[in-house]
XYZ file of C-alpha atoms in Angstrom:
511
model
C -38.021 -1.508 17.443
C -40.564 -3.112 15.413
C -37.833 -4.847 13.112
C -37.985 -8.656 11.609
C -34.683 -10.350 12.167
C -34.123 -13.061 9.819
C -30.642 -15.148 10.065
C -28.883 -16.896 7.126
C -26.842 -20.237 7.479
C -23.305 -19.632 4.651
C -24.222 -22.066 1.891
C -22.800 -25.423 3.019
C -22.999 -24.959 6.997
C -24.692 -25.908 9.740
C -28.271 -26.551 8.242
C -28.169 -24.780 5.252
C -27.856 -26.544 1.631
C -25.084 -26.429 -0.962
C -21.321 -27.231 -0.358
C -18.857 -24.249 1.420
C -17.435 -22.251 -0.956
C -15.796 -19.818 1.311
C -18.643 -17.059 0.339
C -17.962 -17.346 -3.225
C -21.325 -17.722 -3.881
C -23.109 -15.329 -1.465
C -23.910 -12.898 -3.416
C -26.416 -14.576 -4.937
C -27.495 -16.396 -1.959
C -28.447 -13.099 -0.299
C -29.950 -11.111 -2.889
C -32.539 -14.688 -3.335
C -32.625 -14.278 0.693
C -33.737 -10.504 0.032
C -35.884 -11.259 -2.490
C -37.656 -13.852 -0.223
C -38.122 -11.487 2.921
C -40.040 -9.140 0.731
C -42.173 -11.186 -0.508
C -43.536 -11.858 2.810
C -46.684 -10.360 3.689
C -44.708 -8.789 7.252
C -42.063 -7.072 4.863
C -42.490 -3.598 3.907
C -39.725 -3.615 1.541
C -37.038 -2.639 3.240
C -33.763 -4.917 4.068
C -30.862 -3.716 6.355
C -28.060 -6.383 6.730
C -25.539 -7.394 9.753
C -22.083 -9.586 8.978
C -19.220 -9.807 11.263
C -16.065 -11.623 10.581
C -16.494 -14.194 8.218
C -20.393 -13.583 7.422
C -19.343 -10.303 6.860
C -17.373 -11.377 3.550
C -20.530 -12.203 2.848
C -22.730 -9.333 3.615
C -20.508 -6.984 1.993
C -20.611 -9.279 -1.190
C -24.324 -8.390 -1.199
C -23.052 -5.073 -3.025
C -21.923 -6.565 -6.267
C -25.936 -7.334 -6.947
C -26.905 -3.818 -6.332
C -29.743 -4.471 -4.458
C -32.728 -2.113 -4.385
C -34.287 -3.027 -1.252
C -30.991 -3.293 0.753
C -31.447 0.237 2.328
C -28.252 -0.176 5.383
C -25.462 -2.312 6.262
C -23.093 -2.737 9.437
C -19.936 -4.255 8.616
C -18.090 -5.802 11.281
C -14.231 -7.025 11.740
C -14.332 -8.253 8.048
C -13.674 -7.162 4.511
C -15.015 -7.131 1.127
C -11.652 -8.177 -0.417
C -10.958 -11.382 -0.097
C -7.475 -12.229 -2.167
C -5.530 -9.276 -0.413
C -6.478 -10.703 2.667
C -5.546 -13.373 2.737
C -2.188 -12.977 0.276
C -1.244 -9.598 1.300
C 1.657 -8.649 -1.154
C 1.697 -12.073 -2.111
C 2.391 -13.630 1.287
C 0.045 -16.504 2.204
C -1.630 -16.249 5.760
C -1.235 -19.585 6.217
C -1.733 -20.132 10.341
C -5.199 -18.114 9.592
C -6.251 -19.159 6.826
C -6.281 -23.180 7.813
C -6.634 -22.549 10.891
C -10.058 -21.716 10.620
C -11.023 -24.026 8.061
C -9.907 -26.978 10.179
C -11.925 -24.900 13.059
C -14.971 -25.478 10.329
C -14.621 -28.657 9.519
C -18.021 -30.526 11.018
C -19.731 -26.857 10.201
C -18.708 -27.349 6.781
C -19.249 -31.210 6.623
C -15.457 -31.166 5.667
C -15.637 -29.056 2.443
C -13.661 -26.332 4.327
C -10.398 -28.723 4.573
C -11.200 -31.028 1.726
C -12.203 -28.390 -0.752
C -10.849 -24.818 0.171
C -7.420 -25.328 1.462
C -6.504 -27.214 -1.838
C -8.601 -24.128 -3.983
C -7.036 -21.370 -2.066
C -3.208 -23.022 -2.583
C -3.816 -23.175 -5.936
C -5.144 -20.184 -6.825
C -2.849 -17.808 -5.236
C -2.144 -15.273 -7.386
C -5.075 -12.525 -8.080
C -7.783 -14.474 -10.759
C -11.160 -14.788 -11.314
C -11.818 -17.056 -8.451
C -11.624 -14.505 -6.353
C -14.313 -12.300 -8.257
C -17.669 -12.725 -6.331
C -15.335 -12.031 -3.092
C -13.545 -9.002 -4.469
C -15.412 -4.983 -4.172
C -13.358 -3.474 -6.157
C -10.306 -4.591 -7.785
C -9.206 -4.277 -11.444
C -10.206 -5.911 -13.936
C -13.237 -6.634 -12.683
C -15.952 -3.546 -12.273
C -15.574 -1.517 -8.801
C -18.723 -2.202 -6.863
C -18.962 0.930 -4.272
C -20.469 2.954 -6.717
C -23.240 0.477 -5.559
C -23.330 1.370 -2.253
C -26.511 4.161 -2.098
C -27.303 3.614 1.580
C -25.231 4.407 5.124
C -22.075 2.211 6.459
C -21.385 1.416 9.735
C -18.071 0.289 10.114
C -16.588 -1.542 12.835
C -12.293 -1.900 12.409
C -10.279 -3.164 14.839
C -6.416 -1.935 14.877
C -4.944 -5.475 15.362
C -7.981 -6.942 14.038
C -7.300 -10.158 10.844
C -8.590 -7.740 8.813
C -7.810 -4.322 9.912
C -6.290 -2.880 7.057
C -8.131 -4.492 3.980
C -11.330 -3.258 6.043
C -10.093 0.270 6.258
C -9.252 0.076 2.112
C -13.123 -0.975 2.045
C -13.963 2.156 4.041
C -11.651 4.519 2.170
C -13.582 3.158 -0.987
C -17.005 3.420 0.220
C -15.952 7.224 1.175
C -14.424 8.592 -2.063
C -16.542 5.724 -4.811
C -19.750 5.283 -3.201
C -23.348 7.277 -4.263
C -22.103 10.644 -3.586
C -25.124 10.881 -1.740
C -24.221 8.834 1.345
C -20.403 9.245 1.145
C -20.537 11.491 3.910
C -23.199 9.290 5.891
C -20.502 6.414 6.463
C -18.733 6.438 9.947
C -15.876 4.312 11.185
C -15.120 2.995 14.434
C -11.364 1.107 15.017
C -11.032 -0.368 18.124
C -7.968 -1.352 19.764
C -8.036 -5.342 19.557
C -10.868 -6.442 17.125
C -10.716 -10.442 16.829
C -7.973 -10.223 19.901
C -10.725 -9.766 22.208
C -10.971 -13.329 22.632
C -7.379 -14.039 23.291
C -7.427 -14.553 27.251
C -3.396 -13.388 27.328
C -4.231 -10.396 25.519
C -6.949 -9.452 27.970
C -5.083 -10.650 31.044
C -1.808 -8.229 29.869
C -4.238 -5.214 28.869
C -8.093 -5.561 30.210
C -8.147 -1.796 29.473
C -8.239 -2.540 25.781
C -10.894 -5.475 25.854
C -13.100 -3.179 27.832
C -12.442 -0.418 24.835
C -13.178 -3.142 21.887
C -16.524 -3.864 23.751
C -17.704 -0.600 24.335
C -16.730 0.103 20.658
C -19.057 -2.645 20.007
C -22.057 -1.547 21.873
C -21.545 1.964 20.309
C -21.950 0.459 16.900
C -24.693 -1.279 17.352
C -26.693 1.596 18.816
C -25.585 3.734 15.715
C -26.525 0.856 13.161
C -30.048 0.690 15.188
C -30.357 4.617 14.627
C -29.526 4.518 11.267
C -31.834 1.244 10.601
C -34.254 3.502 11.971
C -33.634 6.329 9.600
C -32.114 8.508 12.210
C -28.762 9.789 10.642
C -28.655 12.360 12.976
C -29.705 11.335 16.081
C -28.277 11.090 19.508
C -25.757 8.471 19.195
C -24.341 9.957 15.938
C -24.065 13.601 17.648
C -21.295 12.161 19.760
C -19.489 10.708 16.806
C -17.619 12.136 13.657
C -16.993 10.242 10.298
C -13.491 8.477 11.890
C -13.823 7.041 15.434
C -10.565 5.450 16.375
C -8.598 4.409 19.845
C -5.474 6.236 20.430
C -2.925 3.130 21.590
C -0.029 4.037 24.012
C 3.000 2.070 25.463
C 1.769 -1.378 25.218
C 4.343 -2.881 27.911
C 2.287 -0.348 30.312
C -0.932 -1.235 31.100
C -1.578 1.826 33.445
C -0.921 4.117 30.335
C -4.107 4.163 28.718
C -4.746 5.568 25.417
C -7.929 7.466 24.643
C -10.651 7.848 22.188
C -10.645 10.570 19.420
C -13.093 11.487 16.649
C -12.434 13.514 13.603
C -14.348 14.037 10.089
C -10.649 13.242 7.927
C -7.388 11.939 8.974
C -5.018 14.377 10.465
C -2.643 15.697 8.435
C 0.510 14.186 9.096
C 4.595 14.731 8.468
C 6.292 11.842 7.011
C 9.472 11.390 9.255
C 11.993 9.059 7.093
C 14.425 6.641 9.566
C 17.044 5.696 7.475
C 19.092 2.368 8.093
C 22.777 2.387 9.306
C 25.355 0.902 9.853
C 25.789 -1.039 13.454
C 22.136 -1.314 13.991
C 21.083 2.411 13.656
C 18.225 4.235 12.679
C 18.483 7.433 11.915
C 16.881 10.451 9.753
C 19.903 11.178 8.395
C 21.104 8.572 5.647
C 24.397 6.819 6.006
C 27.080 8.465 3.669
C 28.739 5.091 2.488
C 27.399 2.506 0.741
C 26.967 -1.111 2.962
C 25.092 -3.941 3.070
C 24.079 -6.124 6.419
C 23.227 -9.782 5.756
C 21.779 -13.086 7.325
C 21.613 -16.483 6.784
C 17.885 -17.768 6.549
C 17.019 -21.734 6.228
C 13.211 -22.611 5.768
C 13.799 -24.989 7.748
C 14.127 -23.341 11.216
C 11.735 -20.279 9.833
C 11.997 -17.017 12.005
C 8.664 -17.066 14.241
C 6.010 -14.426 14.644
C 5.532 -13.205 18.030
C 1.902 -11.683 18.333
C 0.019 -9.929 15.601
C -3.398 -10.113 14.262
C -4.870 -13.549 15.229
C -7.641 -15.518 15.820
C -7.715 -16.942 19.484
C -7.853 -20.710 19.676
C -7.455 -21.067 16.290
C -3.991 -20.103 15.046
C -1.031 -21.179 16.213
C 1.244 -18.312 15.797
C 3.113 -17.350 19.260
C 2.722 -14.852 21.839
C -0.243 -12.589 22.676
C -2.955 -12.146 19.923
C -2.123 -8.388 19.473
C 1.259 -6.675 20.594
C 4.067 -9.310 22.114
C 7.451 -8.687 23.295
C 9.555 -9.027 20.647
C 13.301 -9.446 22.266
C 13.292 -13.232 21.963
C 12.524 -12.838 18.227
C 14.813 -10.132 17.615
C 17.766 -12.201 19.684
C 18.073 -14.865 16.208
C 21.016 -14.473 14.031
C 18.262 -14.448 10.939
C 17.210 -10.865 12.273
C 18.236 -7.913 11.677
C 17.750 -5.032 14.375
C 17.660 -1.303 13.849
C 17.247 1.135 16.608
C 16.583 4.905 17.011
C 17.935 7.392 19.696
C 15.903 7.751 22.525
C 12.864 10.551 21.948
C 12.974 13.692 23.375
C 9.626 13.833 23.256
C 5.844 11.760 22.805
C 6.097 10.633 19.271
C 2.336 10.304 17.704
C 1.726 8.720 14.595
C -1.620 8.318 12.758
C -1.776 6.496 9.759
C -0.368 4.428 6.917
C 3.490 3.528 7.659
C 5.544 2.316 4.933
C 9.034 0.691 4.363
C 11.417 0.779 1.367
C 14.324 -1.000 1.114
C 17.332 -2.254 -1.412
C 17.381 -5.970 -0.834
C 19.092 -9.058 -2.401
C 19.319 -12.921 -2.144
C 21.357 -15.846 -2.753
C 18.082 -17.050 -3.762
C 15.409 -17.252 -6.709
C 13.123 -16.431 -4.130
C 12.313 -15.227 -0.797
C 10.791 -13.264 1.788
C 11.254 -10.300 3.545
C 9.272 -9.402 6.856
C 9.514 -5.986 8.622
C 8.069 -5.377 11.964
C 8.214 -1.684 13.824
C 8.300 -1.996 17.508
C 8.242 0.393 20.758
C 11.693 -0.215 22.338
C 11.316 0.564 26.309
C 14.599 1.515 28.297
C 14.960 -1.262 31.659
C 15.544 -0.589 35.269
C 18.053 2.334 35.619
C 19.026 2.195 31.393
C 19.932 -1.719 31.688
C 17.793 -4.169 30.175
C 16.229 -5.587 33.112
C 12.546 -5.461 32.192
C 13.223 -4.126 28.973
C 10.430 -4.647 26.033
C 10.221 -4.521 22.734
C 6.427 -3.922 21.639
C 5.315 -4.752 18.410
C 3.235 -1.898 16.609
C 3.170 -3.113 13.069
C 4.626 -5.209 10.927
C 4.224 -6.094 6.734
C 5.960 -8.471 4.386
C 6.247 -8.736 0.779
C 7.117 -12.185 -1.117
C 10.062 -11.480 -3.771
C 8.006 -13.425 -6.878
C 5.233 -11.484 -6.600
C 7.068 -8.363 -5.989
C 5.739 -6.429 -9.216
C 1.643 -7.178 -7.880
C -0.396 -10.369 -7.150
C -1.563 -11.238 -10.674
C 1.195 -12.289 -12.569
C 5.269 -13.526 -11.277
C 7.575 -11.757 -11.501
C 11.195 -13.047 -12.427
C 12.968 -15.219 -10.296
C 15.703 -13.254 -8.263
C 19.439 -13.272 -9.609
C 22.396 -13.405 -7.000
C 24.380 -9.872 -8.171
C 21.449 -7.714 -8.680
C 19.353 -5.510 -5.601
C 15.699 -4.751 -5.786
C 14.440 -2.226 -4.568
C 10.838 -3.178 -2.656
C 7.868 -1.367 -1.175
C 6.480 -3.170 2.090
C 3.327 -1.776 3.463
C 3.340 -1.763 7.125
C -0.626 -0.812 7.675
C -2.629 2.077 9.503
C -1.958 2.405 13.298
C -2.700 5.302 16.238
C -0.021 4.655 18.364
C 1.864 7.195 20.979
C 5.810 6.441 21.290
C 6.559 7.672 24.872
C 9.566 9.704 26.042
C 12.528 8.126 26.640
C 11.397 4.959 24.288
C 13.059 4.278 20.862
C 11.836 3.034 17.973
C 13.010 -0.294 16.524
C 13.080 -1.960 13.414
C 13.688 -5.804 12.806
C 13.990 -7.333 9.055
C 14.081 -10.785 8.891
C 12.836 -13.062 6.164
C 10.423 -15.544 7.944
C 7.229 -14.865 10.457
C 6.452 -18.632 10.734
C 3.581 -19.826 10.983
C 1.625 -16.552 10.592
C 2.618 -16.526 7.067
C 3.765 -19.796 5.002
C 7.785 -20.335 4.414
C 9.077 -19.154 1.778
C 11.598 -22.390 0.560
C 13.441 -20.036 -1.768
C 12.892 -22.052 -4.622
C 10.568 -19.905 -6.317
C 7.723 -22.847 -6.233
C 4.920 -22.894 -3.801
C 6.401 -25.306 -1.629
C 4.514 -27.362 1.402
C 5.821 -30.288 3.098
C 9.375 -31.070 4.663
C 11.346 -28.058 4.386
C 14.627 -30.011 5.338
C 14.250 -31.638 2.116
C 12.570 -29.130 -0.552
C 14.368 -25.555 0.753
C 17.035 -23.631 -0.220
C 18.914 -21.900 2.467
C 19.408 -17.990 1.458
C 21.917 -15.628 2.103
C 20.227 -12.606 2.343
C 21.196 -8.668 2.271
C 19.658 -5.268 3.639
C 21.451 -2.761 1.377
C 22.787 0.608 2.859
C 23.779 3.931 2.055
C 23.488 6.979 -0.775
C 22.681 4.693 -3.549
C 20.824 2.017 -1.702
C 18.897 4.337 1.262
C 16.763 1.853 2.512
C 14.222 3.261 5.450
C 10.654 3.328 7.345
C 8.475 6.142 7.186
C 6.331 7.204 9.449
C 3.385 9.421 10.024
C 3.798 11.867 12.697
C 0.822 14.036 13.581
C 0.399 17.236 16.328
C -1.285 15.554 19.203
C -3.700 18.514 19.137
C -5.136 16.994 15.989
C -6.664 13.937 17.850
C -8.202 15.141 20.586
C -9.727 12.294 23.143
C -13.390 12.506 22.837
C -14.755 12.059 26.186
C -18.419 11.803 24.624
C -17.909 7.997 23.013
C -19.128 6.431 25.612
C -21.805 3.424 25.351
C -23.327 4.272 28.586
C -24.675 7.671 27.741
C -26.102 6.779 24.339
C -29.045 6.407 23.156
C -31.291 3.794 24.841
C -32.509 2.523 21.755
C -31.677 -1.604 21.608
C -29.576 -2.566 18.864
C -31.494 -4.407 16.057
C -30.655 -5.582 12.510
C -31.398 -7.923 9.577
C -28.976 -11.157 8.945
């Protein structure tokens, strides 16, 4: 395709100068890298730029320059926000974050363990270290205003970064040169990093074989739109949002589907209040209740599945969904269940939980995950599963944002909290129920919380506090999930996103 591909070493690995600095500098390391390849006599000018995962940080960083002769960018499993990552609502992703820094230790020549694990502890509320890694985040200037050229994007739904990546995208659409804004397109598929988790792939191949072809049709719309070509033959198939359609995970015969639409479907926010005796229900209770648990940092409540990197963290379970019933068995977790549906229950979108908590505590945690209940053999609970679809935790000191404390918690008062539960396309089946489990602990995918209000490592037997904590009830106190539910007309499968009948054209890019 007549392109010059030119690949960049991060500052500080493999053979490239500098120490690691965990991106924080490449910003500038890629606009001197741009400046470079146009200086050469092959160059007409003209830089389009590839980053996935981690290199992405990097790419996308490229934007806070505002680069003239950056012309197109594919971003890929990644994100151009780097504190919300990694503390979402203050909660420390602990098994990912050092995970892969140990994993980069000789690539770093040890500056990812000796330098950025320490940095990263201690800067974990929202400051200026996090600037040169941030797009857009107050105070500092929004930088998608920068972005004059076409996106591809590349999401994956239980991807590390799936929903800071779809914040980028929802930026770039609304912020960026108006322009392009409509130029952008999206593809989510199912697994994103998860494709490399051997258990995953073993309990669904259907979905690795979606995240690849999802893949392969990215990189033949970033060559057509490296090539100019923003409406060629590959995009024709395509419309701004490209997403998988997930179904009954514990069923590996019922396959989802492919759909593409220009905007989110609309959607009905159906509210599941929290009841008494383990209910959920859109109805709220009519007295006021409480249900509470004991949790000790010391024996932390684990997390079963989720958003991983293969080989590299240590959490439990399948990278991705995981059978939650062992989990949900401890005495540190509470369990909420609907009635059975009447119906196929589709959700697309952003699902959200409030609730009316309190603590023993100064501090602690509280961890919601949203699973897909299926009945057993003849209504028992032989073969019974409990799927997780999403899942979101908030730490109680930074409950008021990520840039300054807030108080510590007192024993007689209840807070009310917002926990965001991220974007999903997920199909309940019939006969299924929908189950929520509140616990304070999802060890070690994020840190543990010692109560103590203090950012505690070491021997939790020693520094913690054990908690008594409460899930508050009723007219006063109606804590509940909400959930989008769209028409299933609205996402139609798109039987035309297909790699194999696309355009022939060989993917090519610029690192």
């Amino acid at each position: 395709n007549n392109f010059a591909a030119v690949m960049q070493d991060d500052r500080g690995t493999l053979t490239s100068g500098g120490t690691f600095d965990m991106f924080r500098m490449a910003n500038d390391d890629g606009l001197k890298t741009m400046e470079w390849i146009i200086s050469q006599p092959w160059s007409n000018g003209v830089v389009y730029s590839v980053g996935i995962s981690a290199d992405g940080m990097g790419e996308i960083a490229l934007i806070l320059q505002s680069p003239n002769m950056l012309k197109g960018q594919w971003w890929g499993w990644t994100t151009g926000n780097g504190h919300a990552f990694v503390y979402p609502q203050g909660m420390y992703r602990q098994d990912l974050l050092e995970g892969y820094m140990h994993a980069m230790y000789l690539f770093t020549r040890g500056a990812s363990v000796d330098n950025i694990i320490p940095a990263v502890r201690q800067h974990e509320s929202w400051s200026a270290w996090w600037y040169n890694i941030t797009d857009c985040r107050a105070p500092t200037p929004c930088h998608y205003a920068n972005v004059n050229f076409p996106v591809v994007n590349t999401a994956g739904w239980w991807d590390i970064f799936s929903q800071v990546q779809l914040d980028d995208f929802a930026g770039i659409r609304t912020r960026s040169d108006p322009d392009v804004r409509d130029k952008h397109v999206l593809i989510i598929d199912p697994l994103g990093h998860c494709s490399g988790d051997p258990l995953a792939d073993v309990s669904n191949p259907f979905l690795l074989k979606e995240s690849a072809k999802a893949l392969q049709v990215s990189a033949n719309l970033a060559s057509e739109f490296f090539n100019g070509q923003f409406n060629g033959s590959v995009r024709s198939t395509l419309k701004r949002l490209n997403f998988f359609v997930m179904r009954d995970f514990a069923n590996i015969l019922d396959q989802g589907w492919w759909t593409s639409v220009d905007e989110w479907p609309a959607y009905q926010a159906w509210v599941l209040y929290l009841r008494q005796k383990g209910a959920l229900d859109p109805v709220a209770a009519t007295e006021n209740s409480s249900a509470s648990y004991s949790y000790d940092p010391s024996s932390p409540t684990p997390m079963i599945g989720g958003g991983n990197i293969p080989f590299v963290c240590k959490t439990g379970g399948n990278c991705g969904s995981a059978d939650q019933l062992e989990r949900e068995g401890r005495t540190d977790v509470l369990t909420f269940d609907s009635d059975e549906l009447t119906s196929d229950l589709a959700i697309v979108g952003r699902l959200h939980a409030r609730l009316f908590v309190s603590s023993s505590a100064k501090d602690t945690d509280f961890v919601v995950t949203i699973s897909d209940l299926s009945p057993g053999i003849f209504g028992s609970s032989l073969w019974s599963h409990s799927m997780l679809v999403r899942y979101g935790a908030l730490r109680m000191r930074w409950r008021d944002g990520t840039s300054n404390q807030s108080s510590p918690m007192q024993p007689s008062q209840i807070y009310e909290i917002h926990i965001d539960l991220t974007t999903v396309a997920y199909v309940f089946p019939k006969g299924h129920r929908i189950r929520v489990a509140v616990s304070s602990a999802a060890a070690p995918y994020y840190s543990t919380n010692y109560n103590t209000g203090k950012f505690d490592f070491g021997d939790a037997t020693k520094l913690s506090v054990t908690a008594q904590n409460a899930i508050h009830i009723g007219p006063q106190h109606p804590s509940a999930i909400a959930l989008p539910i769209v028409n299933v007309v609205d996402i139609p499968k798109n039987d035309r996103f297909d790699s194999t009948s696309m355009a022939k054209a060989e993917p090519s890019w610029l690192i």
